[in-house]
XYZ file of C-alpha atoms in Angstrom:
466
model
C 7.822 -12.749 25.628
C 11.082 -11.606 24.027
C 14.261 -10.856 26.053
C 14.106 -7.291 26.740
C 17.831 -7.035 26.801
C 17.512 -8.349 23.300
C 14.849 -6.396 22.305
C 17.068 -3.605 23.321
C 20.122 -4.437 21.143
C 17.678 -5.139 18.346
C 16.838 -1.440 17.925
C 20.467 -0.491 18.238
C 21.837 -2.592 15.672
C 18.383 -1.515 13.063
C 19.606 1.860 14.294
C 23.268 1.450 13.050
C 21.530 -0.332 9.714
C 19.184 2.775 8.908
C 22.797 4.581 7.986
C 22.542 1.959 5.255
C 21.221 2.671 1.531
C 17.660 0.994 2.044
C 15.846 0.819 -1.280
C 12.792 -0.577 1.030
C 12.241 3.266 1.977
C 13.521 5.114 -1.258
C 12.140 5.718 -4.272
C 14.265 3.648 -6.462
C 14.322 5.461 -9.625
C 17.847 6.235 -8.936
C 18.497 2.110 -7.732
C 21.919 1.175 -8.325
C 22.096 -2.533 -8.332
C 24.295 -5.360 -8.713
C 25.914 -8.214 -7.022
C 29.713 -7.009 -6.387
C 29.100 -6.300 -2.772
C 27.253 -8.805 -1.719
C 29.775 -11.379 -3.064
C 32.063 -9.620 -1.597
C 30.556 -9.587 1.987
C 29.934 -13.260 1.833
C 33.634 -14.146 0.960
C 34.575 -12.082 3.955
C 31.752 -14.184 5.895
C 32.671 -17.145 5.013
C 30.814 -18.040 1.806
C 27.886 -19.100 4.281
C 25.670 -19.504 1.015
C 27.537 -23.059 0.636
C 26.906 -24.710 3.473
C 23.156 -25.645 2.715
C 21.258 -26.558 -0.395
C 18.494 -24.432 -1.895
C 15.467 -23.405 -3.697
C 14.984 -20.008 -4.451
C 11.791 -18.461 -5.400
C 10.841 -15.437 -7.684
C 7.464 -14.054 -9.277
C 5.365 -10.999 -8.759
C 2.527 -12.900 -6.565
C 2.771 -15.770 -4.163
C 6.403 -16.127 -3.428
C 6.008 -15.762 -0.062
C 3.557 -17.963 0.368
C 5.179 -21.119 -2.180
C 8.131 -20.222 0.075
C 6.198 -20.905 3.545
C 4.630 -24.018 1.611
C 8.023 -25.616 0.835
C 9.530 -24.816 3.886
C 6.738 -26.497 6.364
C 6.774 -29.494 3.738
C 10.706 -30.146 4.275
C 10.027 -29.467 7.961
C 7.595 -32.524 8.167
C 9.818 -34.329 6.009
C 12.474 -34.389 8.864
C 14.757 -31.834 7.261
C 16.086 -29.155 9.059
C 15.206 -25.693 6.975
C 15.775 -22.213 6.788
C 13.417 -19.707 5.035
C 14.397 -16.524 4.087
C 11.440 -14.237 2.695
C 10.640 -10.526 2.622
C 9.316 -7.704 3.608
C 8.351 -8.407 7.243
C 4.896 -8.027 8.734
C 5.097 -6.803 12.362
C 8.612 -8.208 13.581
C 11.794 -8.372 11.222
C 12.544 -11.730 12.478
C 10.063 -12.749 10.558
C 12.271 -12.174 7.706
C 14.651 -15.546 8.919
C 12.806 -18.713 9.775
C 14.795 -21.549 11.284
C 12.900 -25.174 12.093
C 9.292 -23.278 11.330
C 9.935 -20.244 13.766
C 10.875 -16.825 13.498
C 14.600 -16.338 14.366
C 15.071 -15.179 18.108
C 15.704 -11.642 18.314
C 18.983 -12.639 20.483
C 20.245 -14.884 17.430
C 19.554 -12.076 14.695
C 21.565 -9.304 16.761
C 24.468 -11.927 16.910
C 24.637 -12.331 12.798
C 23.213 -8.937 11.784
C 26.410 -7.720 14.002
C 28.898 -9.656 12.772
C 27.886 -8.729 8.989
C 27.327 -5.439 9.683
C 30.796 -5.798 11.666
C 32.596 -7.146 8.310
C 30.995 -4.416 6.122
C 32.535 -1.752 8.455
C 35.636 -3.559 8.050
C 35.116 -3.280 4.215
C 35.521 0.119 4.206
C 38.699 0.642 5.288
C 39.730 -1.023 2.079
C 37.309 0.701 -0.379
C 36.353 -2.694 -1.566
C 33.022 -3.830 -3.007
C 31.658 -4.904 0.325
C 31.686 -1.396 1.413
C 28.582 -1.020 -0.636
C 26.615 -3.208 0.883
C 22.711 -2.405 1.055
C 20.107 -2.447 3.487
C 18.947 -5.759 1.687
C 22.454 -7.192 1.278
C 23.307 -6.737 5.014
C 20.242 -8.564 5.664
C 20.736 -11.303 2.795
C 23.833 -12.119 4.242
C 22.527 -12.372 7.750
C 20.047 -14.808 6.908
C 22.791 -17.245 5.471
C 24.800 -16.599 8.153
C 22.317 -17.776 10.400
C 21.106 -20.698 8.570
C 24.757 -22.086 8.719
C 24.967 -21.436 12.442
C 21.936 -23.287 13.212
C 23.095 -26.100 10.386
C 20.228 -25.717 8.079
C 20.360 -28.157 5.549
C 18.250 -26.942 3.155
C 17.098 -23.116 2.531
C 13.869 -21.639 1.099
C 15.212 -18.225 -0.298
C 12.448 -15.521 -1.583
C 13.651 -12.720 -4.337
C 13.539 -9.367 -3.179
C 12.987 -7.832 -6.209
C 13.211 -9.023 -9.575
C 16.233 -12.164 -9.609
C 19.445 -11.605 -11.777
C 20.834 -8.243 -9.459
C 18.593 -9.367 -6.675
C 20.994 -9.734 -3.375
C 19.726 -13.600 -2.894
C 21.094 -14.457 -6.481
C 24.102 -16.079 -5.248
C 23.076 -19.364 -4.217
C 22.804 -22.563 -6.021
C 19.331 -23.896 -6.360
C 18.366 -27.320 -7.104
C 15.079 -25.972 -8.227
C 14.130 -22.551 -8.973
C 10.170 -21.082 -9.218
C 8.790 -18.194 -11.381
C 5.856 -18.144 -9.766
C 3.629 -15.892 -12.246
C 4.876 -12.471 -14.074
C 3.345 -8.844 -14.209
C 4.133 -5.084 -14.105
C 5.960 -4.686 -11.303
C 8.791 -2.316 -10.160
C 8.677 -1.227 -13.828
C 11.535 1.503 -12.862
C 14.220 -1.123 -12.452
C 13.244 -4.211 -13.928
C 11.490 -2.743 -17.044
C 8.026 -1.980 -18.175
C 7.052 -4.916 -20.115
C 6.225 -8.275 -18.637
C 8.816 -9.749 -21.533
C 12.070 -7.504 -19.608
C 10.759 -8.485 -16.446
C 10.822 -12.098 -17.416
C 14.381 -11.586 -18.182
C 15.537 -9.756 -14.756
C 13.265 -12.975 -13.167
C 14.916 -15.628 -14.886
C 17.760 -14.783 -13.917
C 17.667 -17.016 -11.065
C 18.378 -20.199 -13.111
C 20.991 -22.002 -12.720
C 22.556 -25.093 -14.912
C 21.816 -28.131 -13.168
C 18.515 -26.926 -11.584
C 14.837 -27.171 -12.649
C 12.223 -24.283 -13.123
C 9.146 -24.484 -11.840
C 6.232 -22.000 -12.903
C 2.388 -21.351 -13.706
C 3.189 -19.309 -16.799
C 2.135 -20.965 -20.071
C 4.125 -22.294 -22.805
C 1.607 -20.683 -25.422
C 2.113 -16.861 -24.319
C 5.178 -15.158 -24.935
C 6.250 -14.745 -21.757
C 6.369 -18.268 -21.552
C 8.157 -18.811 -24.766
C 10.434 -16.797 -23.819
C 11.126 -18.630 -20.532
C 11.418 -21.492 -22.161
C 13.987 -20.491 -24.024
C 15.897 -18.917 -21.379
C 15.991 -22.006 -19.800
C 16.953 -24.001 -22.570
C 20.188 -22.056 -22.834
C 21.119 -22.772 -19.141
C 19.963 -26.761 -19.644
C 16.895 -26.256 -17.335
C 13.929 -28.281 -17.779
C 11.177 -26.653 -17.449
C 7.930 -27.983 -15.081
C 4.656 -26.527 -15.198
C 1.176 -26.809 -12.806
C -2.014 -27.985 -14.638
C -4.473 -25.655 -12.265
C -8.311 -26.264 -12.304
C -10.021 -24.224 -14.485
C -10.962 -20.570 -12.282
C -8.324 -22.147 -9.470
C -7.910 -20.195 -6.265
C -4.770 -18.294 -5.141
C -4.445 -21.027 -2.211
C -4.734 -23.678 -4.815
C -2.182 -22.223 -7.737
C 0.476 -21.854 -4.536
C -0.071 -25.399 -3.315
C 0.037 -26.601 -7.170
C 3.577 -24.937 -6.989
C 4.644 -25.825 -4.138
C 3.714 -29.475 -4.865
C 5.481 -29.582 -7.827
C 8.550 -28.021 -6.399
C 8.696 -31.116 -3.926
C 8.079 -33.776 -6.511
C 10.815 -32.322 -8.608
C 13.291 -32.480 -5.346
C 12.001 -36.072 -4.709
C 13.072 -37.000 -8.416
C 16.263 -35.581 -7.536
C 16.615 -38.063 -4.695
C 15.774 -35.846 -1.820
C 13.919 -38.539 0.628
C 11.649 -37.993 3.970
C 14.035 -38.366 6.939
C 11.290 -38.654 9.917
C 12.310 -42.028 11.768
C 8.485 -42.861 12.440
C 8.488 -44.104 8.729
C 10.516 -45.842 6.090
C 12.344 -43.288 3.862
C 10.660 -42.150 0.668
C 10.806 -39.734 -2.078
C 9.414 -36.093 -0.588
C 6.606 -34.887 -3.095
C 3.612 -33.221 -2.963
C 1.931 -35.341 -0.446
C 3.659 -33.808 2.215
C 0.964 -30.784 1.664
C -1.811 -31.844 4.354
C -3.761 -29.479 5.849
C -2.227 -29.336 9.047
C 1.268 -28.574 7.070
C -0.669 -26.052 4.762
C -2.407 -24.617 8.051
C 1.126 -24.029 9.086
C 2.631 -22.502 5.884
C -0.185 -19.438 6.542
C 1.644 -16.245 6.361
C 0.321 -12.675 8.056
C -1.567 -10.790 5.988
C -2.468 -13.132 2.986
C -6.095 -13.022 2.884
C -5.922 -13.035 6.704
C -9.859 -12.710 8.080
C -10.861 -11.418 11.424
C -14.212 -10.963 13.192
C -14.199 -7.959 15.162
C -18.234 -7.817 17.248
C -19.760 -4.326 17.332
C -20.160 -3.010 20.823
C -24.262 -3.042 22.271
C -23.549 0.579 22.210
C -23.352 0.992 18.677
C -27.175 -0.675 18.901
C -26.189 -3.608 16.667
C -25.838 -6.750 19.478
C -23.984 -9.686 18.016
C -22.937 -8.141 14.960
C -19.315 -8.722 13.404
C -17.801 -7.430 11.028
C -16.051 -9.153 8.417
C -12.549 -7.880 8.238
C -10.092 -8.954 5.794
C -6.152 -8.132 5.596
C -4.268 -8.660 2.456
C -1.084 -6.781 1.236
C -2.181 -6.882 -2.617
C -0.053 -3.912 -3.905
C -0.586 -4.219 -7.329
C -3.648 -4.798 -9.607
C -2.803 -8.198 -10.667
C -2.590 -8.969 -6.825
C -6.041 -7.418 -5.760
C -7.951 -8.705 -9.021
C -6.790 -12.253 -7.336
C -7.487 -11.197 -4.196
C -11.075 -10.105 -5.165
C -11.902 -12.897 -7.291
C -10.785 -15.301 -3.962
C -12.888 -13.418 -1.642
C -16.251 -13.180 -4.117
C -16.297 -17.034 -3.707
C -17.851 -16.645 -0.335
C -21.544 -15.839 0.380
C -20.051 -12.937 2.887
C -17.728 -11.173 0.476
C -20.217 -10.688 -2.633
C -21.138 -7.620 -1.542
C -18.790 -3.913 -2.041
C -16.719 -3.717 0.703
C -15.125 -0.629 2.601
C -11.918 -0.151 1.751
C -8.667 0.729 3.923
C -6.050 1.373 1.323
C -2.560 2.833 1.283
C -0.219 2.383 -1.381
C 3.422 2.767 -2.068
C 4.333 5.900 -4.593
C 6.073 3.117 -6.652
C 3.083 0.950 -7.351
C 0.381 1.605 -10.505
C -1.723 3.529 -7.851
C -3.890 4.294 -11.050
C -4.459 0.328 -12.119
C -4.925 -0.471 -8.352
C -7.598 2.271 -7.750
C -9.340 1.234 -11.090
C -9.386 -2.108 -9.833
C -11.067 -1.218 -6.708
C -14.035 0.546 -8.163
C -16.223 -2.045 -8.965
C -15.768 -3.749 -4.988
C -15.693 -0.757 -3.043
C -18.659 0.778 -1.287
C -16.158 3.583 0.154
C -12.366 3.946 0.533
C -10.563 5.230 3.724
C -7.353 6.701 1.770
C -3.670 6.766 4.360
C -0.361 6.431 4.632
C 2.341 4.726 5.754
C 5.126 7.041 6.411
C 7.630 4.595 8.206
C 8.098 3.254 4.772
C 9.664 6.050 3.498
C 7.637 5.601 0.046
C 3.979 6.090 0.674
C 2.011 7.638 -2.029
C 0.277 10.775 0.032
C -3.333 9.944 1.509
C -4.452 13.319 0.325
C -2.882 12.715 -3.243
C -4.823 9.123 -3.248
C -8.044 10.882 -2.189
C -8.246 13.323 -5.034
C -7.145 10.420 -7.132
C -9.824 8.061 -5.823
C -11.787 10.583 -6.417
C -11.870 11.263 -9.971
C -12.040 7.562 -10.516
C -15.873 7.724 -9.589
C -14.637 6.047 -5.684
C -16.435 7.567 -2.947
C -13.897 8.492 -0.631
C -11.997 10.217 2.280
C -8.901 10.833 4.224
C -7.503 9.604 7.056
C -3.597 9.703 6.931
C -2.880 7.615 10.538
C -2.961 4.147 9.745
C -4.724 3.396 13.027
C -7.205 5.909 12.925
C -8.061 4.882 9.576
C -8.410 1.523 10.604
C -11.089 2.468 12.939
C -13.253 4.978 10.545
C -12.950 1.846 8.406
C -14.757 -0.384 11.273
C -17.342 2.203 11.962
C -17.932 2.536 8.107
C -18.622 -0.596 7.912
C -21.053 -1.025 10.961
C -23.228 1.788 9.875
C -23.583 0.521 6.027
C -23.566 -3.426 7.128
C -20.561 -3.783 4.886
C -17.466 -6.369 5.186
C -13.893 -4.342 5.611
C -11.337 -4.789 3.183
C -7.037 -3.583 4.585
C -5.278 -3.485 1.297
C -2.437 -1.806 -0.739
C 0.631 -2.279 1.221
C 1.967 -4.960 3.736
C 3.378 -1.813 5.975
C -0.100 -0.766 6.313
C -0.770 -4.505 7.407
C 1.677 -4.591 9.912
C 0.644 -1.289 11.436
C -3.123 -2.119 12.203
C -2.298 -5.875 12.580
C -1.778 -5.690 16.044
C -4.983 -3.809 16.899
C -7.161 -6.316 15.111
C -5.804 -9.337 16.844
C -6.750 -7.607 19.978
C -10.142 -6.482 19.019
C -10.957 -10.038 17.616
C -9.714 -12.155 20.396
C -11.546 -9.239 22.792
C -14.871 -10.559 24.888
C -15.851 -7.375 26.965
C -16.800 -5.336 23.715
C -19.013 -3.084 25.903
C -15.466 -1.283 26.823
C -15.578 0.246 23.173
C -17.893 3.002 22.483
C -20.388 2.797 19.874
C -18.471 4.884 17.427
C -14.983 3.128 17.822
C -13.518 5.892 19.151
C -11.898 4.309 21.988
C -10.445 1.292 19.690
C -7.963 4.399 18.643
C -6.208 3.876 21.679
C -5.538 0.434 20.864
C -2.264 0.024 19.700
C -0.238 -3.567 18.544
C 2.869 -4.786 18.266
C 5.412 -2.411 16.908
C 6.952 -2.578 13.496
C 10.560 -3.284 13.452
């Protein structure tokens, strides 16, 4: 259980970073970015960025997750690792891990303070540090933190985009473009050709590139030559033909660690002889590991004997898919198993950012119904009511229910009375506010203490989000 003390101090210091520009929560038409400040924060820090070697990680699907792969494959290797990745789930420590664990909320008010600490300093002297974002605060945080605990190597995640992002200051021995689509079209551009060029910004000479993205589409091409420029070889996965999303990330991930073991990075465990790291160090227990909240995360939640269906669970499934690339994955992943052929019900909120259109359009031909809400905490949600009427005239058959929570549970019953499996989609904010409540209800035993029509499971309340 976490210090409370702690706990405590957590909020206040979040507290005294919400007076901080957080593009997170805005709309980001208006996004001014650019590396100045957090540059400038570092120096003042330290230059903390330097004290660890790298691989940094950009792409519009699977980041995360090449991220957690690399990180618990280093881990077994013997080497001591950071990851920093984005947005959080439930918990913002899970923003910074350190040795394969979230960072203790004691250890994150001690950075986050003294960064936030040299920012207010910054200030006084109307210097670029005084700038400092949301994202940049917590950027330098995590690189604060990975020096204090002596991380040797770091697994750094993009925010958004690469060449402004607030993580394009390290060094990278080997840098990933994981895929590329319309994304964030408002900053980075609204062709998958300008994206490319805000992604690849990441390289850096001396490093590698890593990616899935062809040679033979333009995109590709156009990588290539990007890379060319900066003297960066260029790898690329062979998938299966129809590969799954687990399997394309692995692929990455794999490849990522045979590059570093070409670069002389060897295992360091003392039960063995050293040896080039590669992707061997992917077993399942160290891809079990590398699972992140809210990836095609599957829970059984049992039907009460009240509801007259005895023994019955429904299928629930939790993915943050927020764009239609994403979900068209996600779909295609799920439709592989006997239990997810059939249309689903549909718990979706989306951000006002996102191609709610594209999304919607992709749902059609998988939903049975859609539960439309809203994640207000986020600052950005696209109205449920606004989805409705867009669901709507998209030929959906659908209905409101702006509380996350609520609409989590009219999203159960749904799918009880039609037999249907229950697909939580659209935003990882909407994840981490019913998260909580379905680890309860699927690790519960007693379900005759819920009511036949879920009503009581509205009471049920997880984790918070911080």
């Amino acid at each position: 259980m976490a210090d409370t003390t702690a706990a405590t101090t957590l909020i206040g210091i979040l507290q005294r970073m919400d007076r901080l520009t957080n593009w997170e929560k805005r709309a980001r038409e208006e996004m001014d970015v650019g590396l100045d400040p957090i540059r400038d924060l570092l120096r003042r820090l330290g230059d903390p960025q330097n004290c660890f070697r790298s691989i940094h990680v950009t792409g519009t699907k699977g980041k995360g997750s090449v991220c957690a792969l690399v990180g618990a494959a280093l881990d077994k290797a013997g080497w001591r690792v950071g990851v920093y990745a984005s947005p959080h789930v439930q918990s913002i420590t899970e923003r910074i891990s350190i040795a394969g664990a979230p960072i203790g909320e004691g250890a994150l008010v001690r950075t986050l303070s003294s960064v936030l600490d040299a920012c207010d300093h910054a200030r006084t002297e109307d210097v670029p540090a005084a700038r400092a974002t949301w994202f940049d605060i917590m950027t330098a945080a995590a690189f604060v933190a990975f020096r204090e605990a002596q991380i040797e190597w770091a697994v750094v995640e993009v925010g958004m985009g690469g060449r402004l992002d607030s993580t394009n200051v390290i060094a990278s021995d080997v840098c990933v473009i994981t895929n590329i689509e319309l994304e964030h079209t408002e900053v980075l551009g609204n062709t998958r050709e300008a994206i490319a060029r805000e992604k690849a910004g990441i390289l850096r000479r001396g490093s590698c590139l890593v990616t899935s993205l062809a040679a033979d589409e333009s995109v590709g091409r156009f990588i290539d030559e990007y890379a060319a420029s900066m003297g960066c070889p260029v790898f690329r996965i062979n998938p299966e033909i129809n590969p799954s999303i687990a399997h394309i990330n692995a692929e990455l991930a794999g490849l990522v660690l045979d590059q570093l073991g070409e670069r002389g990075v060897l295992t360091r465990s003392h039960a063995a002889l050293a040896r080039p790291v590669g992707s061997w160090l992917l077993d399942k227990a160290t891809c079990e590991k590398a699972k992140l909240p809210g990836r095609l995360e599957r829970f059984d939640i049992a039907v009460s004997r009240a509801a007259g269906l005895e023994g019955y669970r429904i299928p629930v499934i939790l993915d943050g898919a927020h764009v239609p690339f994403n979900l068209a994955a996600v779909m295609q992943e799920l439709h592989r198993r006997p239990e997810f052929t059939a249309p689903c019900i549909a718990v979706v909120a989306l951000a006002a950012d996102k191609d709610v259109v594209g999304f919607l359009k992709c749902l059609v031909p998988h939903a049975f119904r859609v539960v439309c809400t809203e994640v207000r905490s986020s600052g950005r949600s696209y109205p449920a009511t606004d989805l409705n009427q867009l669901a709507t005239s998209l030929g959906l058959n659908s209905e409101v229910e702006p509380d996350p929570a609520r609409a989590f549970v009219k999203g159960l019953e749904l799918a009880a009375k039609s037999d249907r499996w229950l697909l939580v989609t659209g935003s990882l904010g909407l994840i981490g506010a019913i998260r909580g409540t379905a680890i309860k209800m699927h690790q519960c035993v007693e379900m005759d203490r819920f009511e036949g029509d879920f009503s009581s499971l509205s009471k049920m309340t997880g984790p918070q989000r911080v």
